[in-house]
Amino acid sequence: MSALRPADSPRGSGADAEHVARLTAIEGPLPPILVDRRTLRVIDGTHRLLAAAAAGLTTIEAEYFDGPAEEAFLQAVQANVTHGLPLSQEDRRRAAARIVTSHPHMSDRAIADISGLSAKTVAIVRRTLGPSTAQPTARIGRDGKIHPLDKAAGRHRAARLIAENPGASLREIGRLAGVSPATVSDVRKRLASGIPVAGDPVPAAAPAPCRTPEPEPVPETEPAPPDLGKLVGNLLRDPSLRTKEDGRQLLRLLHRNAREQSDLSKLATCVPPHCVEVVHGLARHYAEMWLAFAQQLG
């Protein structure tokens, strides 16, 4: 415990001696504290750390946080709002002001959820800070999606970036332009069709000459997607795979993929902005691994 550094706490009044005494009197282990792995600075759990020291302990259970200092402060604020000794109204306002300064792209509602204030109060804090804070072109809402403040300007930025780097991905263009990948896709289609990118009125097309319409071909029925659960279930009953250790390992991988396929779209929404590129690269790498495996099978 002696190696740990004091917390960068949103609590202006410092540690509360009465709360430390209450924690010291609790029998049994306290919940683990949260520590920045890089700096060994306490993020959440100062009172628990002081209580352990008061009880004569030299070690305490801890979990590590990996990320920049600005994200560590978000964790500290959210933890102090949701459990333990509550932050005062003034502490929460100061924390919100610091978050607005370090994360100007976050929406008022997203900051309100973290700091325990109302979105209206966060908006007042943002206005009070005035021009000293950076003015972003977009904000990230509670849903984790990008919401441009000037949608037309974002579309024009995306069009310029597409022209400069036509091979860039939708996600990369969207990140640089401050718009969503879906918006980049729409801009790209408009550019290809000669339509204004900012949603201006589309010029009326010249009337087509009258002619007898040809019968439309009957669309082919697309085959139903395979039932992965059923296919894997059949493999699980195959003794030629179940009786070998390598076969059992393969079955475990296939079974987990089939079981969790429906959760992927939900999991994509929980990825924070600063982790998107890493998770995106890992997903592509794993996909290439499975493709190479499929090619080995012929």
Coordinates of C-alpha atoms in Angstrom, one line a residue:
M1 CA 0.0 0.0 0.0
S2 CA 3.0 2.3 0.6
A3 CA 3.6 2.5 -3.2
L4 CA 0.2 3.9 -3.9
R5 CA -0.2 7.7 -4.7
P6 CA -3.0 9.9 -3.4
A7 CA -6.1 10.1 -5.5
D8 CA -6.9 12.8 -8.0
S9 CA -10.2 13.1 -6.2
P10 CA -13.2 15.2 -7.2
R11 CA -13.9 15.6 -3.5
G12 CA -12.8 19.2 -2.5
S13 CA -13.0 18.7 1.2
G14 CA -10.7 15.7 1.3
A15 CA -11.2 12.5 3.2
D16 CA -14.1 12.2 5.7
A17 CA -12.8 10.9 9.1
E18 CA -16.2 9.6 10.2
H19 CA -16.6 7.6 7.0
V20 CA -13.1 6.1 7.4
A21 CA -14.1 5.1 11.0
R22 CA -17.2 3.4 9.8
L23 CA -15.3 1.4 7.2
T24 CA -12.6 0.5 9.7
A25 CA -15.3 -1.0 11.9
I26 CA -16.6 -3.3 9.2
E27 CA -15.5 -7.0 9.6
G28 CA -14.2 -8.8 6.6
P29 CA -12.6 -7.5 3.4
L30 CA -13.7 -4.3 1.7
P31 CA -14.4 -4.0 -2.0
P32 CA -11.2 -3.6 -4.1
I33 CA -10.0 -0.1 -4.8
L34 CA -9.3 1.1 -8.3
V35 CA -5.7 2.1 -9.2
D36 CA -4.2 3.7 -12.3
R37 CA -1.7 0.9 -13.4
R38 CA 0.7 3.4 -15.0
T39 CA 1.0 5.9 -12.1
L40 CA -0.2 3.8 -9.2
R41 CA -2.5 6.8 -8.3
V42 CA -5.7 5.8 -6.5
I43 CA -8.8 6.5 -8.7
D44 CA -11.5 5.2 -6.4
G45 CA -11.2 4.0 -2.8
T46 CA -9.3 6.5 -0.8
H47 CA -11.6 6.0 2.3
R48 CA -11.1 2.2 2.0
L49 CA -7.4 2.6 1.7
L50 CA -7.3 4.8 4.9
A51 CA -9.5 2.4 6.7
A52 CA -7.1 -0.5 5.8
A53 CA -4.2 1.5 7.1
A54 CA -6.1 2.3 10.3
A55 CA -6.7 -1.4 10.8
G56 CA -3.0 -2.1 10.6
L57 CA -3.1 -3.8 7.2
T58 CA -0.2 -3.5 4.8
T59 CA -1.9 -4.8 1.7
I60 CA -5.3 -4.2 0.1
E61 CA -7.1 -5.8 -2.8
A62 CA -7.1 -3.5 -5.9
E63 CA -8.2 -3.5 -9.6
Y64 CA -6.1 -1.8 -12.2
F65 CA -7.3 0.9 -14.7
D66 CA -5.5 1.3 -18.1
G67 CA -6.1 4.6 -19.8
P68 CA -5.2 8.3 -19.9
A69 CA -5.5 10.5 -16.9
E70 CA -8.6 12.3 -18.3
E71 CA -10.5 9.0 -18.5
A72 CA -9.3 8.0 -15.0
F73 CA -10.9 11.2 -13.6
L74 CA -14.2 10.2 -15.3
Q75 CA -14.0 6.9 -13.6
A76 CA -13.3 8.6 -10.2
V77 CA -16.3 11.0 -10.6
Q78 CA -18.7 8.3 -11.7
A79 CA -17.6 5.9 -8.9
N80 CA -18.1 8.6 -6.2
V81 CA -21.5 9.5 -7.6
T82 CA -22.9 6.0 -7.8
H83 CA -21.6 4.5 -4.5
G84 CA -19.8 5.3 -1.2
L85 CA -19.8 8.7 0.3
P86 CA -21.8 11.0 -2.0
L87 CA -20.1 14.1 -3.6
S88 CA -21.5 17.5 -2.6
Q89 CA -23.3 19.6 -5.2
E90 CA -20.3 21.9 -5.4
D91 CA -17.9 19.0 -5.9
R92 CA -20.1 17.7 -8.8
R93 CA -20.2 21.1 -10.4
R94 CA -16.4 21.4 -10.3
A95 CA -16.1 17.9 -11.7
A96 CA -18.5 18.7 -14.5
A97 CA -16.5 21.9 -15.3
R98 CA -13.3 19.8 -15.5
I99 CA -15.0 17.2 -17.7
V100 CA -16.4 19.9 -20.1
T101 CA -12.8 21.3 -20.4
S102 CA -11.1 17.9 -21.0
H103 CA -14.0 16.3 -23.0
P104 CA -15.7 19.2 -24.9
H105 CA -17.1 16.6 -27.4
M106 CA -19.3 15.0 -24.7
S107 CA -22.9 16.0 -24.7
D108 CA -24.5 17.7 -21.7
R109 CA -26.6 14.6 -20.9
A110 CA -23.6 12.3 -21.1
I111 CA -21.6 14.5 -18.6
A112 CA -24.8 14.8 -16.4
D113 CA -24.9 11.0 -16.1
I114 CA -21.3 10.9 -15.0
S115 CA -21.4 13.8 -12.6
G116 CA -24.8 13.2 -11.0
L117 CA -26.1 16.6 -12.2
S118 CA -29.0 17.5 -14.5
A119 CA -28.3 18.2 -18.2
K120 CA -29.6 21.7 -17.6
T121 CA -27.0 22.4 -14.9
V122 CA -24.2 21.0 -17.1
A123 CA -25.3 23.3 -19.9
I124 CA -25.0 26.3 -17.5
V125 CA -21.5 25.1 -16.4
R126 CA -20.5 24.9 -20.1
R127 CA -21.8 28.5 -20.8
T128 CA -20.1 29.8 -17.6
L129 CA -16.7 28.5 -18.9
G130 CA -17.3 30.5 -22.1
P131 CA -14.8 30.6 -25.0
S132 CA -12.0 29.2 -22.8
T133 CA -13.1 25.7 -23.7
A134 CA -12.5 24.2 -27.2
Q135 CA -15.6 24.2 -29.4
P136 CA -16.0 20.8 -31.0
T137 CA -17.7 20.1 -34.3
A138 CA -19.6 17.2 -32.8
R139 CA -20.5 15.7 -29.4
I140 CA -20.8 12.2 -28.3
G141 CA -24.1 11.4 -26.6
R142 CA -25.1 8.9 -23.9
D143 CA -25.7 6.3 -26.7
G144 CA -22.0 6.6 -27.6
K145 CA -22.9 7.9 -31.1
I146 CA -21.5 11.1 -32.7
H147 CA -24.0 14.0 -33.0
P148 CA -22.7 16.8 -35.2
L149 CA -23.4 20.4 -34.0
D150 CA -23.4 21.6 -37.6
K151 CA -24.6 18.8 -39.8
A152 CA -24.1 20.6 -43.1
A153 CA -20.5 21.5 -42.2
G154 CA -19.8 18.0 -41.1
R155 CA -21.0 16.7 -44.5
H156 CA -18.9 19.1 -46.4
R157 CA -15.8 18.1 -44.3
A158 CA -16.6 14.4 -45.1
A159 CA -16.8 15.3 -48.8
R160 CA -13.5 17.0 -48.8
L161 CA -11.8 14.1 -46.9
I162 CA -13.3 11.5 -49.3
A163 CA -11.9 13.5 -52.3
E164 CA -8.5 13.7 -50.6
N165 CA -8.4 10.0 -49.6
P166 CA -11.0 8.0 -51.6
G167 CA -9.7 4.7 -50.1
A168 CA -10.2 5.6 -46.5
S169 CA -12.9 3.7 -44.5
L170 CA -16.2 5.1 -43.5
R171 CA -15.2 5.0 -39.9
E172 CA -12.0 6.8 -40.4
I173 CA -13.6 9.6 -42.5
G174 CA -16.4 9.9 -39.9
R175 CA -13.9 10.2 -37.1
L176 CA -12.0 13.0 -38.8
A177 CA -15.1 14.8 -40.0
G178 CA -17.0 14.4 -36.8
V179 CA -20.0 12.6 -38.4
S180 CA -21.2 9.0 -38.3
P181 CA -20.1 6.3 -40.7
A182 CA -23.7 6.2 -42.0
T183 CA -23.5 9.9 -42.9
V184 CA -20.2 9.3 -44.7
S185 CA -21.8 6.6 -46.7
D186 CA -24.6 8.9 -47.7
V187 CA -22.2 11.6 -48.7
R188 CA -20.2 9.2 -50.8
K189 CA -23.3 8.1 -52.6
R190 CA -24.4 11.7 -53.2
L191 CA -20.9 12.6 -54.6
A192 CA -21.1 9.6 -57.0
S193 CA -24.6 10.7 -58.2
G194 CA -23.8 14.4 -58.5
I195 CA -26.2 15.3 -55.7
P196 CA -25.4 18.1 -53.2
V197 CA -23.9 16.5 -50.1
A198 CA -25.6 18.7 -47.5
G199 CA -29.1 17.6 -48.3
D200 CA -30.0 20.4 -50.6
P201 CA -33.0 19.8 -52.9
V202 CA -32.3 17.3 -55.6
P203 CA -32.8 18.6 -59.1
A204 CA -35.8 17.1 -60.7
A205 CA -35.0 14.4 -63.3
A206 CA -36.1 14.8 -66.9
P207 CA -39.3 12.8 -67.6
A208 CA -38.6 9.5 -69.2
P209 CA -40.1 8.7 -72.6
C210 CA -43.3 6.7 -72.5
R211 CA -42.9 3.1 -73.3
T212 CA -44.5 -0.2 -72.4
P213 CA -43.0 -1.3 -69.1
E214 CA -41.2 -4.6 -69.3
P215 CA -42.3 -7.2 -66.8
E216 CA -40.0 -7.2 -63.8
P217 CA -38.1 -10.4 -63.2
V218 CA -39.3 -12.4 -60.3
P219 CA -36.6 -12.0 -57.6
E220 CA -34.9 -15.1 -56.5
T221 CA -35.6 -16.1 -53.0
E222 CA -32.5 -15.7 -50.9
P223 CA -31.5 -18.8 -49.0
A224 CA -32.2 -18.6 -45.3
P225 CA -29.2 -18.0 -43.1
P226 CA -27.8 -21.2 -41.6
D227 CA -28.9 -22.2 -38.1
L228 CA -25.5 -22.0 -36.4
G229 CA -26.8 -23.4 -33.2
K230 CA -28.2 -26.5 -34.9
L231 CA -25.0 -27.0 -37.0
V232 CA -22.7 -26.7 -33.9
G233 CA -25.1 -29.0 -32.0
N234 CA -24.7 -31.7 -34.6
L235 CA -20.9 -31.4 -34.3
L236 CA -21.0 -31.5 -30.5
R237 CA -22.6 -35.0 -30.8
D238 CA -19.9 -36.3 -33.2
P239 CA -17.7 -38.7 -31.3
S240 CA -14.8 -38.3 -33.8
L241 CA -14.4 -34.7 -32.4
R242 CA -15.5 -35.2 -28.8
T243 CA -13.0 -37.9 -28.1
K244 CA -9.9 -35.8 -29.0
E245 CA -8.5 -32.9 -27.0
D246 CA -8.0 -30.8 -30.1
G247 CA -11.5 -31.6 -31.3
R248 CA -13.0 -30.6 -27.9
Q249 CA -11.0 -27.3 -28.1
L250 CA -12.4 -26.6 -31.6
L251 CA -16.0 -27.4 -30.4
R252 CA -15.6 -25.0 -27.5
L253 CA -14.6 -22.2 -29.9
L254 CA -17.4 -22.9 -32.4
H255 CA -20.0 -23.2 -29.6
R256 CA -19.0 -19.9 -28.1
N257 CA -19.2 -18.1 -31.4
A258 CA -22.6 -19.6 -32.2
R259 CA -23.9 -18.7 -28.8
E260 CA -22.7 -15.1 -28.7
Q261 CA -23.4 -14.1 -32.3
S262 CA -26.6 -12.3 -31.4
D263 CA -24.9 -10.2 -28.8
L264 CA -22.3 -8.6 -31.2
S265 CA -24.4 -5.7 -32.3
K266 CA -25.2 -4.9 -28.6
L267 CA -21.5 -5.2 -27.6
A268 CA -20.5 -2.8 -30.4
T269 CA -22.5 0.0 -28.7
C270 CA -20.5 -0.3 -25.4
V271 CA -17.1 0.4 -27.0
P272 CA -15.9 3.9 -25.8
P273 CA -14.6 6.2 -28.5
H274 CA -10.9 5.9 -27.4
C275 CA -11.0 2.1 -27.8
V276 CA -12.8 1.9 -31.2
E277 CA -9.7 1.7 -33.3
V278 CA -8.1 -1.1 -31.2
V279 CA -11.3 -3.2 -31.0
H280 CA -11.9 -2.7 -34.7
G281 CA -8.4 -3.9 -35.5
L282 CA -8.7 -7.0 -33.2
A283 CA -12.1 -7.9 -34.8
R284 CA -10.6 -7.8 -38.3
H285 CA -7.5 -9.8 -37.1
Y286 CA -9.8 -12.5 -35.6
A287 CA -11.9 -12.6 -38.8
E288 CA -8.7 -13.1 -40.8
M289 CA -7.6 -15.9 -38.5
W290 CA -10.9 -17.8 -39.0
L291 CA -10.7 -17.2 -42.8
A292 CA -7.2 -18.7 -42.9
F293 CA -8.6 -21.7 -40.9
A294 CA -11.4 -22.1 -43.4
Q295 CA -9.0 -22.0 -46.3
Q296 CA -6.9 -24.8 -44.6
L297 CA -10.0 -26.9 -44.6
G298 CA -10.2 -26.5 -48.4

